[in-house]
CSV table of C-alpha atoms in Angstrom, one decimal:
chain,number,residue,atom,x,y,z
A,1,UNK,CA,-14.8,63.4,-41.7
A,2,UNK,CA,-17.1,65.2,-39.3
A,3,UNK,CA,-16.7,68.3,-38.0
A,4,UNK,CA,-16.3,67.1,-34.7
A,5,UNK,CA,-13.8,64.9,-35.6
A,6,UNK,CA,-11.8,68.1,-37.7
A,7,UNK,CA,-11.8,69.8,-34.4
A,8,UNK,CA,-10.7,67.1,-32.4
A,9,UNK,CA,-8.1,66.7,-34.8
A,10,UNK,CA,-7.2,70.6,-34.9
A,11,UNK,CA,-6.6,70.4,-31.0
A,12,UNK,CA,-4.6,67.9,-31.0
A,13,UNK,CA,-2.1,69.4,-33.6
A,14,UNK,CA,-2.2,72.5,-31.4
A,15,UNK,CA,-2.1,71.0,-28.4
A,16,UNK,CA,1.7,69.4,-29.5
A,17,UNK,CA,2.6,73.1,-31.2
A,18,UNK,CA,6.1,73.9,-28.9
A,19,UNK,CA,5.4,76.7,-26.8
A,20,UNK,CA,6.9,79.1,-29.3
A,21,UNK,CA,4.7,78.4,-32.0
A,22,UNK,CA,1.6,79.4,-30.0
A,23,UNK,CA,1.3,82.6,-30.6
A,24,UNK,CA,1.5,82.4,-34.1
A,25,UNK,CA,-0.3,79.5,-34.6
A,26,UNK,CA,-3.2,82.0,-32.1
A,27,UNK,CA,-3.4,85.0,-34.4
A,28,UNK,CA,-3.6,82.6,-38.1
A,29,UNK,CA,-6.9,81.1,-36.0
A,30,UNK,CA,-7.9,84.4,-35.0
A,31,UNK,CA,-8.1,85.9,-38.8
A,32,UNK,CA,-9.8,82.9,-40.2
A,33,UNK,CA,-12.4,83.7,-37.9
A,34,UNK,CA,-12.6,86.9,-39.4
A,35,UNK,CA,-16.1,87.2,-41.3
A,36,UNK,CA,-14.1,89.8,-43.8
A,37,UNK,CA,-10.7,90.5,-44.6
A,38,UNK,CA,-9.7,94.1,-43.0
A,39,UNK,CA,-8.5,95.2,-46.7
A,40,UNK,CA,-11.8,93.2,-48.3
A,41,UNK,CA,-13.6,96.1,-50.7
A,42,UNK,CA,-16.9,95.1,-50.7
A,43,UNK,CA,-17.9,97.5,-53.9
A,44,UNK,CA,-15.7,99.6,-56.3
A,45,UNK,CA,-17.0,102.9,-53.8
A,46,UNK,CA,-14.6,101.1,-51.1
A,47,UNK,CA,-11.8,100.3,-53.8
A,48,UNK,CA,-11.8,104.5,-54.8
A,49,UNK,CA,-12.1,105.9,-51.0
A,50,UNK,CA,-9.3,103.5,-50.1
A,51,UNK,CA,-7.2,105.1,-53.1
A,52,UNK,CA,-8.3,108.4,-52.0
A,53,UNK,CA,-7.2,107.8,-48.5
A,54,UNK,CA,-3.5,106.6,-49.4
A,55,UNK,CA,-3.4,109.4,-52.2
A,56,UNK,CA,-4.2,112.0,-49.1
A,57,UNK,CA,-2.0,109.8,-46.6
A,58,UNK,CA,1.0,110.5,-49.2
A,59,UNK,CA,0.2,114.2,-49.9
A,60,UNK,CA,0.2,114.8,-46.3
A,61,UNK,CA,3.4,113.3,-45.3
A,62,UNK,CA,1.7,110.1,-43.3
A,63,UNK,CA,3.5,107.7,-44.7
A,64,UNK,CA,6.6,105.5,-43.7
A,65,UNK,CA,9.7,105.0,-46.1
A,66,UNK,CA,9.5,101.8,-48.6
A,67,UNK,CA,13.0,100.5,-47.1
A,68,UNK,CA,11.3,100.7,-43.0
A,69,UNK,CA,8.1,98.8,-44.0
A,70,UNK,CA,10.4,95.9,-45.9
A,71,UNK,CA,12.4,96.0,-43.0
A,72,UNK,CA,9.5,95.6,-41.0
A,73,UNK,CA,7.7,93.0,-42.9
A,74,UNK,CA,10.4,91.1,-42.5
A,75,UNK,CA,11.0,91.4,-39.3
A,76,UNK,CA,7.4,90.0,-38.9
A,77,UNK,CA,7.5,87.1,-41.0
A,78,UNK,CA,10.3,85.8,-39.4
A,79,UNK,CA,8.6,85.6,-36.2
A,80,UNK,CA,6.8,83.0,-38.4
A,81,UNK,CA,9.0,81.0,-38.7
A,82,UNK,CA,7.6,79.8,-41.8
């Protein structure tokens, strides 16, 4: 199959999405258009300042209980409707 034809076949999926579905089917597009993951570590440097950062974030008090970001996730997902 062609690229062309992929598209073509792409739009057509999305253009019979219900209106409900758009937004969500808009922001999976969006991140595979993404050239790197926003959590990607790109050496073992990034992997340790990442750790250093949360370690800090935790130390300082800038951080959110477990329970609220389940809650949240959650809350997300379903918006999925997956």
């Amino acid at each position: 199959m062609t690229a062309t034809a992929i598209r073509n076949e792409v739009i057509s999926y999305i253009n019979e999405l219900p209106e409900d579905k758009l937004s969500s089917a808009l922001d999976y597009v969006r991140s595979l258009r993404e050239k790197k993951h926003p959590w990607e570590a790109t050496c073992i440097e990034d992997v340790y300042r990442s750790i250093e950062e949360g370690l800090d974030d935790l130390e300082n008090g800038r951080c959110e209980p477990f329970e609220d970001t389940m809650r949240d996730l959650r809350k997300m997902v379903a918006t999925y409707e997956v």
